[in-house]
Amino acid sequence: MLQVSYIRENKEQVLERLAVKNFKQPELVEEVIRLDDVRKQTQNRTDSISAEANAAAKQIGELMRAGKKEEAEILKANTGKWKEEIKQYGDELAAVESELQQKLVLLPNLPHSTVPKGLTPEENEVVLEQGDKPQLPAEALPHWELAAKYKLIDFELGVKITGAGFPVYKGKGAKLQRAMIAYFLDEAEKAGYEEVVVPLLVNEASGFGTGQLPDKEGQMYFVNEDNLYLIPTAEVPVTNLYRDVILKADELPVKNCGYTPCFRREAGSYGAHVRGLNRLHQFDKVEIVQVVRPEDSYKVLEEMSAHVQGLLQKLGLPYRVLRLCGGDMGFASALTYDMETWSAAQQRWLEVSSVSNFETFQSNRLKLRYRNAEGKTQLAHTLNGSALALPRIMATLLENNQTERGIKIPEVLVPYTRFEWIE
RNA sequence: GGAGAGGUGUCUGAGUGGUCGAAAGAGCACGCCUGGAAAGUGUGUAUACGCCAAAAGUGUAUCGAGGGUUCGAAUCCCUCCCUCUCCGCCA
């Protein structure tokens, strides 16, 4: 959520930045400022009436104690009108605050100055491309066929017990999955991230805090009975660990990592391009999250990007890094890098990580602050990234590493899998 | 799931209608003391919003959340949430 004070002071710049994100309702900016004006006036009025009423109540109390009952009664008789007014203006204030809030949450985060204009994924900027794309023989198989051939993943079984998009991993497929989770967590720990194990269901306040609600309500599974959402990413519970928190300066940066399954409804997306592991309703992911000082956040974003790239390099996967254009970025992000690996059998890039700086967009919703050098509270910056999302890594590994003998496990994973080949 | 108790500031904890944003202690910060530290001692120590050019100051709100009673609510009433104890169930 943007800060009203910032919008007021930088209106032109805000409009300019929103245009980069292809925001369709620039008139909301004026509206927010107008509502904030009304809010201030209304609060002013409400406060001064409350002040009068408080003063009168105090006086009555003093008279009562002094035994001057009659005088107190006279005052009491005059206080009747405060009540109605306080109620009326209080309601007005609540109404305008609520209206302001409703408009405010519709405004997406402002994109960083380096974010390219553009509407579609094709307009994302390729920052770098690394690693050689393997040349597979003509008889090379896509991962879903490899998964069947080596009995690694059973999609049909998943359909039976749940539905499409909920695969069952078996044997070496299951072990490889677990190995990657352990490896990614260990690498994150080496990079200074403290591991957390968090709930997989979150309440509405948490969904709001990181920006999924109300914007992406339909993408989350919802447990009606208990009013809880299944997490679409560990970002939600992990970042919300710091909701309503004022951190001491020396507690920054906060660095957490965590493995969780992720649940996404992804309604209406079926077809060849989502075959196999390409898009699932449930998948595993290791997430890294940081809470930092504003002045450090872009340096930290690069550091997190480098961490993700390091993982891909160690796995020996060809990848590229995209700087997302305004139209393809998430609602809450100021700058996002997507990492994609080259899936050799499918001949396409697969997104395996997304690293974002949210600046104060989330912290403003979360009320996540820290005490700066002057001792004043200030909104911190939040960042997160996948390190990594498992299914497409699995897909790429299977496809790119297939040989006549079988599938070669990357060296870094062997200590975790305790086998070198799937054959 | 049943019965009972309770939710106060960073923490412990007092406060059952007014002078309470809230005693006291601990912690923390700064100062004094000390060769240095401990002890001792002094001062300070919530958040948000409004007014003010800003600071100072000042107004309002907040004692789990929301509503109500009252001139006045941390304190009384209602609803919800959460925690603890006992019983039941259970990996």
Short mmCIF file of C-alpha atoms (C1' of nucleotides) in Angstrom, two decimals:
data_model
loop_
_atom_site.label_atom_id
_atom_site.label_comp_id
_atom_site.label_asym_id
_atom_site.label_seq_id
_atom_site.Cartn_x
_atom_site.Cartn_y
_atom_site.Cartn_z
CA MET A 1 0.00 0.00 0.00
CA LEU A 2 1.32 3.41 -0.94
CA GLN A 3 1.61 6.07 1.74
CA VAL A 4 -0.84 8.91 1.36
CA SER A 5 1.76 11.42 2.49
CA TYR A 6 4.04 10.26 -0.32
CA ILE A 7 1.26 10.49 -2.87
CA ARG A 8 0.42 14.01 -1.74
CA GLU A 9 3.95 15.22 -2.02
CA ASN A 10 4.83 13.47 -5.28
CA LYS A 11 1.63 13.41 -7.25
CA GLU A 12 3.14 13.95 -10.71
CA GLN A 13 5.81 11.36 -10.14
CA VAL A 14 3.26 8.88 -8.83
CA LEU A 15 1.13 9.28 -11.95
CA GLU A 16 4.16 8.87 -14.15
CA ARG A 17 5.25 5.69 -12.37
CA LEU A 18 1.75 4.22 -12.39
CA ALA A 19 1.68 4.73 -16.14
CA VAL A 20 4.76 2.51 -16.46
CA LYS A 21 2.79 -0.19 -14.70
CA ASN A 22 -0.11 0.36 -17.07
CA PHE A 23 -2.36 1.32 -14.25
CA LYS A 24 -5.80 1.97 -15.68
CA GLN A 25 -7.31 4.27 -13.05
CA PRO A 26 -5.00 7.27 -12.58
CA GLU A 27 -7.98 9.28 -11.36
CA LEU A 28 -7.72 7.31 -8.11
CA VAL A 29 -4.67 9.38 -7.21
CA GLU A 30 -6.70 12.60 -7.12
CA GLU A 31 -9.46 10.77 -5.35
CA VAL A 32 -7.15 9.52 -2.63
CA ILE A 33 -5.81 13.03 -2.03
CA ARG A 34 -9.31 14.43 -1.93
CA LEU A 35 -10.46 11.78 0.54
CA ASP A 36 -7.42 12.44 2.67
CA ASP A 37 -8.35 16.13 2.77
CA VAL A 38 -11.83 15.20 3.91
CA ARG A 39 -10.37 12.81 6.41
CA LYS A 40 -8.21 15.52 7.95
CA GLN A 41 -11.07 17.97 8.19
CA THR A 42 -13.34 15.38 9.71
CA GLN A 43 -10.78 14.29 12.22
CA ASN A 44 -10.11 17.86 13.15
CA ARG A 45 -13.77 18.45 13.87
CA THR A 46 -14.23 15.17 15.71
CA ASP A 47 -11.16 15.75 17.83
CA SER A 48 -12.16 19.21 18.92
CA ILE A 49 -15.64 18.12 19.94
CA SER A 50 -14.18 15.20 21.85
CA ALA A 51 -11.80 17.61 23.53
CA GLU A 52 -14.70 19.78 24.69
CA ALA A 53 -16.64 16.80 25.94
CA ASN A 54 -13.61 15.43 27.74
CA ALA A 55 -13.02 18.76 29.43
CA ALA A 56 -16.65 18.93 30.57
CA ALA A 57 -16.56 15.38 31.91
CA LYS A 58 -13.44 16.19 33.84
CA GLN A 59 -15.02 19.28 35.30
CA ILE A 60 -18.10 17.34 36.33
CA GLY A 61 -15.90 14.86 38.10
CA GLU A 62 -14.14 17.64 39.99
CA LEU A 63 -17.44 19.24 41.02
CA MET A 64 -18.80 15.92 42.21
CA ARG A 65 -15.80 15.35 44.37
CA ALA A 66 -16.10 18.85 45.78
CA GLY A 67 -19.70 18.04 46.64
CA LYS A 68 -21.14 20.67 44.29
CA LYS A 69 -23.87 18.46 42.98
CA GLU A 70 -26.11 21.16 41.58
CA GLU A 71 -23.36 22.72 39.50
CA ALA A 72 -22.43 19.32 38.18
CA GLU A 73 -26.03 18.69 37.20
CA ILE A 74 -26.14 21.95 35.28
CA LEU A 75 -23.05 20.95 33.34
CA LYS A 76 -24.44 17.52 32.70
CA ALA A 77 -27.54 18.98 31.18
CA ASN A 78 -25.38 20.77 28.64
CA THR A 79 -23.34 17.76 27.65
CA GLY A 80 -26.17 15.96 25.92
CA LYS A 81 -25.39 17.49 22.57
CA TRP A 82 -21.74 16.27 22.53
CA LYS A 83 -22.90 12.73 22.49
CA GLU A 84 -24.82 12.93 19.28
CA GLU A 85 -22.17 15.00 17.59
CA ILE A 86 -19.34 12.74 18.65
CA LYS A 87 -21.26 9.75 17.39
CA GLN A 88 -22.14 11.45 14.14
CA TYR A 89 -18.68 12.81 13.37
CA GLY A 90 -17.05 9.65 14.60
CA ASP A 91 -19.12 7.69 12.11
CA GLU A 92 -18.26 10.15 9.38
CA LEU A 93 -14.59 9.80 10.17
CA ALA A 94 -14.78 6.02 10.12
CA ALA A 95 -16.65 6.16 6.82
CA VAL A 96 -14.15 8.42 5.11
CA GLU A 97 -11.21 6.45 6.48
CA SER A 98 -12.73 3.27 5.17
CA GLU A 99 -13.41 4.84 1.78
CA LEU A 100 -9.86 6.15 1.62
CA GLN A 101 -8.51 2.74 2.51
CA GLN A 102 -10.64 1.09 -0.15
CA LYS A 103 -9.22 3.37 -2.84
CA LEU A 104 -5.71 3.16 -1.50
CA VAL A 105 -5.51 -0.61 -1.72
CA LEU A 106 -6.38 -0.41 -5.40
CA LEU A 107 -3.15 1.41 -6.16
CA PRO A 108 -0.30 -0.93 -7.09
CA ASN A 109 3.25 -0.30 -5.99
CA LEU A 110 5.28 2.19 -7.98
CA PRO A 111 7.82 0.58 -10.27
CA HIS A 112 11.49 1.41 -9.80
CA SER A 113 13.05 3.79 -12.31
CA THR A 114 14.84 0.91 -14.06
CA VAL A 115 11.61 -0.96 -14.80
CA PRO A 116 11.00 -1.05 -18.56
CA LYS A 117 7.68 0.02 -19.97
CA GLY A 118 5.70 -2.75 -21.56
CA LEU A 119 2.56 -4.79 -21.35
CA THR A 120 3.42 -8.39 -22.03
CA PRO A 121 6.06 -10.91 -20.99
CA GLU A 122 7.71 -10.42 -24.38
CA GLU A 123 8.62 -6.92 -23.30
CA ASN A 124 10.56 -8.05 -20.26
CA GLU A 125 14.20 -7.09 -20.42
CA VAL A 126 16.71 -9.93 -20.64
CA VAL A 127 19.40 -8.91 -18.19
CA LEU A 128 21.68 -11.85 -18.81
CA GLU A 129 21.75 -15.33 -20.20
CA GLN A 130 24.13 -17.88 -18.82
CA GLY A 131 25.14 -21.46 -19.51
CA ASP A 132 25.01 -23.53 -22.67
CA LYS A 133 21.73 -24.91 -23.84
CA PRO A 134 22.24 -28.64 -24.18
CA GLN A 135 21.72 -30.14 -27.65
CA LEU A 136 19.55 -33.16 -27.10
CA PRO A 137 19.20 -35.98 -29.61
CA ALA A 138 15.99 -36.21 -31.60
CA GLU A 139 14.63 -38.99 -29.41
CA ALA A 140 14.94 -36.89 -26.25
CA LEU A 141 11.81 -36.93 -24.09
CA PRO A 142 9.92 -34.17 -22.27
CA HIS A 143 9.97 -34.49 -18.51
CA TRP A 144 6.48 -35.93 -18.19
CA GLU A 145 7.49 -38.85 -20.34
CA LEU A 146 10.77 -39.24 -18.47
CA ALA A 147 8.84 -39.16 -15.21
CA ALA A 148 6.68 -42.02 -16.45
CA LYS A 149 9.56 -43.96 -17.97
CA TYR A 150 11.59 -43.96 -14.74
CA LYS A 151 8.52 -44.07 -12.45
CA LEU A 152 9.38 -40.79 -10.75
CA ILE A 153 6.07 -38.97 -10.80
CA ASP A 154 2.55 -40.33 -11.18
CA PHE A 155 0.19 -37.65 -12.41
CA GLU A 156 -2.80 -39.97 -12.77
CA LEU A 157 -2.57 -41.10 -9.16
CA GLY A 158 -2.66 -37.47 -8.11
CA VAL A 159 -5.78 -36.98 -10.19
CA LYS A 160 -7.36 -39.95 -8.48
CA ILE A 161 -6.76 -38.83 -4.93
CA THR A 162 -7.15 -35.09 -5.47
CA GLY A 163 -7.36 -33.76 -9.00
CA ALA A 164 -5.26 -32.36 -11.82
CA GLY A 165 -2.23 -30.43 -10.72
CA PHE A 166 -1.48 -32.50 -7.65
CA PRO A 167 1.24 -34.95 -8.70
CA VAL A 168 2.46 -37.90 -6.66
CA TYR A 169 6.24 -38.26 -6.49
CA LYS A 170 7.56 -41.78 -6.08
CA GLY A 171 10.82 -43.57 -5.46
CA LYS A 172 13.80 -41.66 -6.78
CA GLY A 173 11.47 -38.87 -7.85
CA ALA A 174 10.40 -38.36 -4.26
CA LYS A 175 13.98 -38.60 -3.04
CA LEU A 176 15.20 -36.11 -5.60
CA GLN A 177 12.50 -33.71 -4.49
CA ARG A 178 13.48 -34.04 -0.84
CA ALA A 179 17.15 -33.74 -1.73
CA MET A 180 16.59 -30.44 -3.50
CA ILE A 181 14.62 -29.02 -0.57
CA ALA A 182 17.41 -29.94 1.84
CA TYR A 183 20.08 -28.61 -0.50
CA PHE A 184 18.33 -25.29 -1.07
CA LEU A 185 17.77 -24.82 2.65
CA ASP A 186 21.40 -25.59 3.41
CA GLU A 187 22.56 -23.10 0.78
CA ALA A 188 20.25 -20.44 2.21
CA GLU A 189 21.55 -21.10 5.67
CA LYS A 190 25.13 -20.70 4.39
CA ALA A 191 24.07 -17.33 2.98
CA GLY A 192 22.94 -16.23 6.42
CA TYR A 193 19.23 -16.97 6.31
CA GLU A 194 17.63 -18.36 9.43
CA GLU A 195 15.29 -21.22 8.71
CA VAL A 196 11.68 -21.07 9.86
CA VAL A 197 8.87 -23.59 9.66
CA VAL A 198 5.60 -21.75 9.32
CA PRO A 199 1.89 -22.51 9.09
CA LEU A 200 0.50 -23.41 5.69
CA LEU A 201 -2.81 -21.73 6.38
CA VAL A 202 -3.06 -18.03 7.08
CA ASN A 203 -5.75 -15.65 8.19
CA GLU A 204 -7.12 -12.70 6.30
CA ALA A 205 -4.87 -10.16 8.01
CA SER A 206 -1.82 -12.04 6.79
CA GLY A 207 -3.15 -12.26 3.26
CA PHE A 208 -3.70 -8.53 3.33
CA GLY A 209 -0.29 -7.80 4.81
CA THR A 210 1.72 -9.15 1.91
CA GLY A 211 -0.71 -7.94 -0.75
CA GLN A 212 -2.51 -11.13 -1.85
CA LEU A 213 -5.76 -9.76 -0.46
CA PRO A 214 -7.88 -8.22 -1.71
CA ASP A 215 -6.04 -8.19 -5.04
CA LYS A 216 -5.64 -11.91 -5.72
CA GLU A 217 -8.30 -13.47 -3.61
CA GLY A 218 -9.39 -15.92 -6.31
CA GLN A 219 -5.93 -17.40 -6.62
CA MET A 220 -5.87 -18.78 -3.11
CA TYR A 221 -7.63 -21.83 -1.77
CA PHE A 222 -9.95 -20.82 1.03
CA VAL A 223 -11.13 -22.93 3.94
CA ASN A 224 -14.55 -21.49 4.52
CA GLU A 225 -15.21 -23.31 7.78
CA ASP A 226 -12.30 -21.62 9.52
CA ASN A 227 -11.82 -18.51 7.42
CA LEU A 228 -8.28 -19.46 6.47
CA TYR A 229 -6.35 -19.37 3.22
CA LEU A 230 -3.88 -21.99 2.03
CA ILE A 231 -0.63 -20.19 1.37
CA PRO A 232 0.26 -19.50 -2.26
CA THR A 233 3.88 -18.97 -1.19
CA ALA A 234 5.90 -19.00 2.03
CA GLU A 235 6.29 -15.28 1.52
CA VAL A 236 2.91 -14.79 3.20
CA PRO A 237 3.47 -16.48 6.57
CA VAL A 238 7.19 -15.64 6.72
CA THR A 239 6.83 -11.93 6.01
CA ASN A 240 3.82 -11.74 8.32
CA LEU A 241 6.05 -12.93 11.14
CA TYR A 242 6.96 -9.24 11.29
CA ARG A 243 3.49 -7.77 11.07
CA ASP A 244 2.88 -5.08 13.73
CA VAL A 245 6.49 -5.16 14.74
CA ILE A 246 8.94 -2.36 15.43
CA LEU A 247 12.43 -3.71 14.96
CA LYS A 248 15.49 -2.26 16.62
CA ALA A 249 18.06 -0.86 14.22
CA ASP A 250 20.54 -3.60 15.10
CA GLU A 251 17.99 -6.31 14.30
CA LEU A 252 18.19 -5.44 10.62
CA PRO A 253 18.62 -7.01 8.22
CA VAL A 254 16.23 -9.83 9.03
CA LYS A 255 16.97 -12.87 6.86
CA ASN A 256 14.67 -15.88 6.87
CA CYS A 257 14.32 -18.91 4.69
CA GLY A 258 11.71 -21.57 4.72
CA TYR A 259 10.46 -24.55 2.82
CA THR A 260 6.72 -24.92 2.29
CA PRO A 261 4.34 -26.49 -0.13
CA CYS A 262 2.49 -23.77 -2.04
CA PHE A 263 -1.11 -23.91 -3.17
CA ARG A 264 -2.46 -22.03 -6.14
CA ARG A 265 -5.83 -22.31 -7.75
CA GLU A 266 -4.59 -21.02 -11.12
CA ALA A 267 -8.17 -21.15 -12.32
CA GLY A 268 -8.81 -21.60 -15.99
CA SER A 269 -5.35 -22.58 -17.10
CA TYR A 270 -5.28 -25.96 -18.77
CA GLY A 271 -3.64 -27.16 -21.96
CA ALA A 272 -0.40 -28.35 -23.47
CA HIS A 273 1.73 -25.52 -22.07
CA VAL A 274 0.84 -26.52 -18.53
CA ARG A 275 1.56 -30.19 -18.99
CA GLY A 276 3.51 -32.22 -16.49
CA LEU A 277 5.25 -30.12 -13.90
CA ASN A 278 4.95 -26.86 -15.79
CA ARG A 279 2.09 -25.57 -13.70
CA LEU A 280 0.62 -27.17 -10.60
CA HIS A 281 -1.93 -26.48 -7.91
CA GLN A 282 0.45 -27.73 -5.24
CA PHE A 283 4.20 -27.44 -5.44
CA ASP A 284 7.22 -27.21 -3.18
CA LYS A 285 9.34 -24.13 -2.81
CA VAL A 286 12.14 -22.78 -0.67
CA GLU A 287 11.70 -19.07 -0.11
CA ILE A 288 14.11 -16.41 1.10
CA VAL A 289 12.81 -13.25 2.78
CA GLN A 290 14.59 -10.15 4.00
CA VAL A 291 13.55 -7.10 6.00
CA VAL A 292 16.06 -4.30 5.49
CA ARG A 293 16.73 -0.59 5.82
CA PRO A 294 15.35 1.36 2.87
CA GLU A 295 18.78 2.53 1.81
CA ASP A 296 20.00 -1.07 1.53
CA SER A 297 17.11 -2.70 -0.30
CA TYR A 298 18.36 -2.50 -3.89
CA LYS A 299 21.79 -3.77 -2.93
CA VAL A 300 20.04 -6.63 -1.13
CA LEU A 301 17.86 -7.34 -4.17
CA GLU A 302 21.02 -7.87 -6.23
CA GLU A 303 22.45 -10.06 -3.49
CA MET A 304 19.33 -12.21 -3.47
CA SER A 305 19.36 -12.43 -7.24
CA ALA A 306 22.98 -13.55 -7.08
CA HIS A 307 22.08 -16.21 -4.53
CA VAL A 308 19.42 -17.65 -6.81
CA GLN A 309 21.73 -17.55 -9.79
CA GLY A 310 24.40 -19.31 -7.75
CA LEU A 311 21.99 -22.18 -7.14
CA LEU A 312 21.22 -22.49 -10.83
CA GLN A 313 24.90 -22.45 -11.69
CA LYS A 314 25.70 -25.13 -9.15
CA LEU A 315 22.92 -27.25 -10.56
CA GLY A 316 24.44 -26.75 -13.99
CA LEU A 317 21.28 -25.34 -15.52
CA PRO A 318 21.32 -22.78 -18.31
CA TYR A 319 19.30 -19.79 -17.24
CA ARG A 320 18.45 -16.22 -17.98
CA VAL A 321 17.49 -13.30 -15.80
CA LEU A 322 14.64 -11.01 -16.73
CA ARG A 323 13.85 -7.60 -15.44
CA LEU A 324 10.07 -7.61 -15.58
CA CYS A 325 8.37 -4.83 -17.46
CA GLY A 326 5.70 -2.70 -15.84
CA GLY A 327 2.82 -4.69 -17.24
CA ASP A 328 4.15 -8.08 -16.20
CA MET A 329 5.17 -7.18 -12.66
CA GLY A 330 3.25 -8.12 -9.58
CA PHE A 331 0.90 -5.69 -7.90
CA ALA A 332 3.05 -5.20 -4.81
CA SER A 333 6.50 -5.14 -6.37
CA ALA A 334 8.74 -2.20 -7.18
CA LEU A 335 11.28 -4.27 -9.08
CA THR A 336 11.22 -7.95 -9.95
CA TYR A 337 13.79 -10.26 -11.47
CA ASP A 338 12.54 -13.52 -12.86
CA MET A 339 14.95 -16.39 -13.35
CA GLU A 340 14.14 -18.90 -16.06
CA THR A 341 15.85 -22.16 -16.88
CA TRP A 342 16.08 -23.56 -20.39
CA SER A 343 14.06 -26.69 -20.72
CA ALA A 344 15.84 -28.46 -23.52
CA ALA A 345 13.22 -31.03 -24.44
CA GLN A 346 10.39 -28.52 -24.44
CA GLN A 347 12.57 -25.90 -26.09
CA ARG A 348 11.30 -23.17 -23.83
CA TRP A 349 12.21 -21.09 -20.83
CA LEU A 350 10.58 -22.00 -17.52
CA GLU A 351 10.27 -19.52 -14.66
CA VAL A 352 11.87 -21.02 -11.57
CA SER A 353 12.34 -17.97 -9.38
CA SER A 354 11.05 -14.50 -8.88
CA VAL A 355 12.94 -12.05 -6.70
CA SER A 356 11.27 -8.80 -5.73
CA ASN A 357 11.79 -5.64 -3.77
CA PHE A 358 8.52 -4.38 -2.33
CA GLU A 359 10.06 -1.30 -0.76
CA THR A 360 7.47 -0.08 1.76
CA PHE A 361 4.43 -1.45 -0.05
CA GLN A 362 4.12 -4.49 2.17
CA SER A 363 5.57 -2.93 5.32
CA ASN A 364 2.97 -0.16 5.17
CA ARG A 365 0.24 -2.77 5.20
CA LEU A 366 2.07 -4.89 7.76
CA LYS A 367 2.96 -1.94 9.98
CA LEU A 368 6.48 -3.29 9.90
CA ARG A 369 8.75 -0.57 11.15
CA TYR A 370 12.19 -0.09 12.62
CA ARG A 371 13.74 2.58 14.74
CA ASN A 372 16.14 4.61 12.64
CA ALA A 373 19.29 6.42 13.72
CA GLU A 374 17.24 9.38 14.98
CA GLY A 375 15.14 7.03 17.09
CA LYS A 376 12.08 7.55 14.93
CA THR A 377 9.95 4.74 13.62
CA GLN A 378 10.20 4.22 9.89
CA LEU A 379 8.78 1.66 7.50
CA ALA A 380 11.30 -1.03 6.61
CA HIS A 381 11.71 -2.50 3.13
CA THR A 382 10.74 -6.11 2.46
CA LEU A 383 12.08 -8.44 -0.21
CA ASN A 384 11.62 -12.04 -1.11
CA GLY A 385 12.57 -14.58 -3.68
CA SER A 386 12.15 -18.21 -4.58
CA ALA A 387 15.32 -20.15 -3.98
CA LEU A 388 13.98 -22.17 -5.61
CA ALA A 389 10.61 -23.41 -6.83
CA LEU A 390 11.01 -27.13 -7.28
CA PRO A 391 8.80 -28.51 -10.06
CA ARG A 392 10.31 -26.69 -13.00
CA ILE A 393 13.79 -27.31 -11.66
CA MET A 394 12.88 -30.97 -11.55
CA ALA A 395 11.49 -30.74 -15.09
CA THR A 396 14.59 -29.06 -16.43
CA LEU A 397 16.96 -31.40 -14.62
CA LEU A 398 15.21 -34.47 -15.98
CA GLU A 399 15.12 -33.14 -19.51
CA ASN A 400 18.54 -31.56 -19.73
CA ASN A 401 20.39 -34.36 -17.96
CA GLN A 402 18.86 -37.28 -19.84
CA THR A 403 21.38 -39.58 -21.47
CA GLU A 404 21.33 -43.03 -23.01
CA ARG A 405 22.19 -44.48 -19.64
CA GLY A 406 19.59 -42.53 -17.69
CA ILE A 407 19.31 -39.23 -15.88
CA LYS A 408 22.47 -37.85 -14.34
CA ILE A 409 22.04 -36.21 -10.93
CA PRO A 410 23.96 -32.93 -10.53
CA GLU A 411 27.03 -33.39 -8.36
CA VAL A 412 25.88 -30.96 -5.67
CA LEU A 413 22.75 -33.01 -5.09
CA VAL A 414 24.41 -36.42 -4.86
CA PRO A 415 25.25 -36.07 -1.14
CA TYR A 416 21.54 -35.49 -0.62
CA THR A 417 20.10 -38.10 -3.00
CA ARG A 418 22.84 -40.66 -2.35
CA PHE A 419 22.46 -41.86 -5.91
CA GLU A 420 24.12 -40.49 -9.04
CA TRP A 421 21.83 -41.86 -11.69
CA ILE A 422 18.19 -42.44 -12.30
CA GLU A 423 18.14 -45.43 -14.60
"C1'" G B 1 -15.87 -31.05 22.24
"C1'" G B 2 -17.39 -30.05 27.96
"C1'" A B 3 -16.29 -27.09 32.60
"C1'" G B 4 -13.64 -23.13 34.83
"C1'" A B 5 -9.97 -18.95 35.01
"C1'" G B 6 -7.87 -15.04 32.52
"C1'" G B 7 -6.09 -11.29 28.51
"C1'" U B 8 -3.01 -4.12 31.08
"C1'" G B 9 3.13 -0.89 28.23
"C1'" U B 10 9.57 -4.51 26.18
"C1'" C B 11 8.63 -7.95 30.56
"C1'" U B 12 6.57 -8.89 35.62
"C1'" G B 13 2.51 -6.74 37.71
"C1'" A B 14 -1.07 -2.96 40.42
"C1'" G B 15 -5.39 -0.78 39.20
"C1'" U B 16 -13.59 -2.50 39.90
"C1'" G B 17 -16.42 4.24 37.50
"C1'" G B 18 -13.47 10.48 37.47
"C1'" U B 19 -7.46 13.43 39.06
"C1'" C B 20 -5.33 6.64 34.57
"C1'" G B 21 -1.45 6.62 28.79
"C1'" A B 22 -2.02 3.96 33.15
"C1'" A B 23 1.37 2.63 40.18
"C1'" A B 24 5.64 -0.27 41.32
"C1'" G B 25 9.64 -3.26 39.90
"C1'" A B 26 12.69 -5.26 36.03
"C1'" G B 27 14.80 -4.26 31.36
"C1'" C B 28 16.69 -0.64 28.01
"C1'" A B 29 19.01 4.43 26.81
"C1'" C B 30 21.76 8.56 28.46
"C1'" G B 31 24.34 11.01 32.61
"C1'" C B 32 26.84 10.92 37.50
"C1'" C B 33 30.00 7.82 40.32
"C1'" U B 34 34.63 4.33 39.07
"C1'" G B 35 41.38 3.45 36.91
"C1'" G B 36 37.67 0.16 34.29
"C1'" A B 37 33.42 -2.64 35.48
"C1'" A B 38 29.73 -4.15 39.00
"C1'" A B 39 26.97 -1.93 42.75
"C1'" G B 40 24.85 2.73 43.75
"C1'" U B 41 22.46 7.05 41.85
"C1'" G B 42 19.75 10.74 38.52
"C1'" U B 43 16.88 11.41 34.15
"C1'" G B 44 14.31 9.40 30.29
"C1'" U B 45 11.73 5.24 28.12
"C1'" A B 46 4.34 3.33 23.69
"C1'" U B 47 2.01 3.92 18.90
"C1'" A B 48 -0.93 6.32 15.28
"C1'" C B 49 -3.36 10.45 13.46
"C1'" G B 50 -4.65 15.86 13.68
"C1'" C B 51 -3.16 21.19 14.57
"C1'" C B 52 1.65 24.04 13.90
"C1'" A B 53 6.39 26.07 8.23
"C1'" A B 54 9.14 23.07 11.63
"C1'" A B 55 10.86 22.12 16.54
"C1'" A B 56 8.70 22.92 21.08
"C1'" G B 57 4.03 22.20 22.19
"C1'" U B 58 -0.82 20.62 21.99
"C1'" G B 59 -5.62 17.76 20.68
"C1'" U B 60 -7.72 12.89 19.72
"C1'" A B 61 -7.60 7.60 19.84
"C1'" U B 62 -5.58 3.08 21.78
"C1'" C B 63 -5.31 -1.35 28.60
"C1'" G B 64 -7.09 -8.61 23.17
"C1'" A B 65 -11.06 -6.87 19.00
"C1'" G B 66 -15.83 -4.78 18.15
"C1'" G B 67 -20.35 -2.81 20.11
"C1'" G B 68 -23.28 -0.86 24.45
"C1'" U B 69 -24.41 1.73 29.37
"C1'" U B 70 -22.68 6.57 31.52
"C1'" C B 71 -21.56 13.55 31.80
"C1'" G B 72 -17.19 10.20 32.32
"C1'" A B 73 -14.99 3.16 31.16
"C1'" A B 74 -8.68 -0.41 31.79
"C1'" U B 75 -12.75 -0.81 35.47
"C1'" C B 76 -19.93 -2.28 34.30
"C1'" C B 77 -22.90 -5.10 30.16
"C1'" C B 78 -23.03 -7.89 25.26
"C1'" U B 79 -20.56 -10.42 21.05
"C1'" C B 80 -16.18 -12.33 19.05
"C1'" C B 81 -10.90 -13.77 19.25
"C1'" C B 82 -6.97 -15.70 22.03
"C1'" U B 83 -4.31 -17.96 26.36
"C1'" C B 84 -4.17 -21.14 30.68
"C1'" U B 85 -6.16 -25.33 33.97
"C1'" C B 86 -9.13 -29.86 34.38
"C1'" C B 87 -11.93 -33.65 31.59
"C1'" G B 88 -12.73 -35.95 26.72
"C1'" C B 89 -10.53 -37.03 21.93
"C1'" C B 90 -6.03 -37.51 19.27
"C1'" A B 91 -0.59 -37.83 15.59
#
